Amino acid sequence: MTNHAASVPTHGRPDGVAIAPALIEALRHHGHPLPGPEQAGEFGAAFDRFGHARVVLLGESTHGTAEFYRARAAITRRLIERHGFTIVAVEADWPDGARIDDYVRHHAPRPWRGAAFARFPRWMWRNTDIASFVHWLHQHNAEQPDDRRVSFHGLDIYSLGESIHAVLTYLDRMDPEAAKAARARYARLTPWQDDPARYGNAVMRHGHDSSEDAVVAQLRELLARRLHDVRLDGAAWFDAVQNARIVRAAEQYYRIMYRAGAESWNLRDRHMFGTIQALLAHRGEEAKAVIWAHNSHVGHAAATAMGWEGQFNIGELCRMAHGDEAALIGFGTDRGTVAAAHHWDAEMEVMTVRPARADSYEHAFLHAGLPRALFDWRDDRHLRDLLRGPLRERAIGVIYRPDSELHSHYFEAMLADQFDAWVWIEKTKAVTPLDHALPVAGQNGAPHPGHPSGLDETWPFGL
């Protein structure tokens, strides 16, 4: 997840810069009005223009806004039903995503160490809007052949303990001797697996031995098994390799996070991009993916203050790899409420989102006068020129600090180069965590039908 509570650079732009009337008029003229995202069919139809892409990246300017989840669900449904998209990959941990994948593709549940989506911030994926989309995907896949069922995956690197467990479980089944060797390689790391930040601190500040060579060796060992294991169970081998890659990335991430600079951010986004590429290759030449992540991961970093200071992201790497077959779509709002915390590991609160600053892109969209709209500037040179600002843009992650909003949540960007299009929803409200709203209603408000294997309606969220 994205923590936009740290200082974000503004490159000295003075406060109170007026928005050009020409920009507001251009937005008013070129905006495509949208219904509420609850009208999934009509809302999603506006995004047929992106159906040609191989990768569609859908952002969000906060991690706790219900309308963003509903909008992305409606868009994704349309891309799946009308344009052949077969992968949904989100800014969540791979093992947690695998539980949803088992459910939506009608696979038997795998053994796990603990509950799904159990770490902070639980509300980011354990919410009613995600549950509704997941249950829709389960029903959609029931009518598809196995090779056309849409898969669901996490992209992130924070699942060290669960990923170690997944690698060992796989090898216990496939090759007990190889499992013993894997346990020996992971032995130095496993005592830290439930608090990996302490591992990084021990290595970088207290001289503890690094596990880098061991986790790299284990990944290589799994890759070397490919020809043999793929013949037996290619999907299980792929999952084990992805978990071994996460162990490798997490070990490195928790060491370098103690250094200053962009290195830890870049490692994380490089891993998420690599996972997207691996999924596309694994699903075949015709595979097409929808990505859900924060705007700061989805937009082209080189057009923002983060890029100007040396960070890159998924959007930039997808643009380099896929060119015009990558569609980068940002999301924004002016005001409302959001689910967030004041500090890391603090309790979730429903907070009031302040109206956007007068020197921000959000303020320009507000004054265009369209409560909900899609703005697509790919073929409009005049609008692109006006949207190059630069102006401030707001980013709220899992932490929101309204009292220091300028310092904590605004950064400079050239919006036309950061995204291909922008979804604007003027007033929004906070997501509802599953823990606070059981049972979950279906897509049309009716209770979900019973699930296989006698599991209750909240599976795969483990409530």
mmCIF file with all atom_site columns, C-alpha atoms in Angstrom, residues 22 45 64 107-108 260 269 385 411 416 434:
data_model
loop_
_atom_site.group_PDB
_atom_site.id
_atom_site.type_symbol
_atom_site.label_atom_id
_atom_site.label_alt_id
_atom_site.label_comp_id
_atom_site.label_asym_id
_atom_site.label_entity_id
_atom_site.label_seq_id
_atom_site.pdbx_PDB_ins_code
_atom_site.Cartn_x
_atom_site.Cartn_y
_atom_site.Cartn_z
_atom_site.occupancy
_atom_site.B_iso_or_equiv
_atom_site.pdbx_formal_charge
_atom_site.auth_seq_id
_atom_site.auth_comp_id
_atom_site.auth_asym_id
_atom_site.auth_atom_id
_atom_site.pdbx_PDB_model_num
ATOM 1  C CA . ALA A 1 22  ? -8.709  28.194  -20.403 1.00 0.00 ? 22  ALA A CA 1
ATOM 2  C CA . ALA A 1 45  ? -19.277 1.308   -21.291 1.00 0.00 ? 45  ALA A CA 1
ATOM 3  C CA . GLY A 1 64  ? -10.051 4.253   1.342   1.00 0.00 ? 64  GLY A CA 1
ATOM 4  C CA . HIS A 1 107 ? -10.052 -24.071 -7.058  1.00 0.00 ? 107 HIS A CA 1
ATOM 5  C CA . ALA A 1 108 ? -9.806  -25.904 -3.757  1.00 0.00 ? 108 ALA A CA 1
ATOM 6  C CA . ALA A 1 260 ? 17.863  7.300   2.394   1.00 0.00 ? 260 ALA A CA 1
ATOM 7  C CA . ASP A 1 269 ? 7.652   -1.085  -8.013  1.00 0.00 ? 269 ASP A CA 1
ATOM 8  C CA . ASP A 1 385 ? -0.854  21.297  -23.333 1.00 0.00 ? 385 ASP A CA 1
ATOM 9  C CA . PHE A 1 411 ? 3.097   17.004  -4.912  1.00 0.00 ? 411 PHE A CA 1
ATOM 10 C CA . ALA A 1 416 ? -1.160  15.137  -19.206 1.00 0.00 ? 416 ALA A CA 1
ATOM 11 C CA . LEU A 1 434 ? -16.113 -6.140  6.038   1.00 0.00 ? 434 LEU A CA 1
#
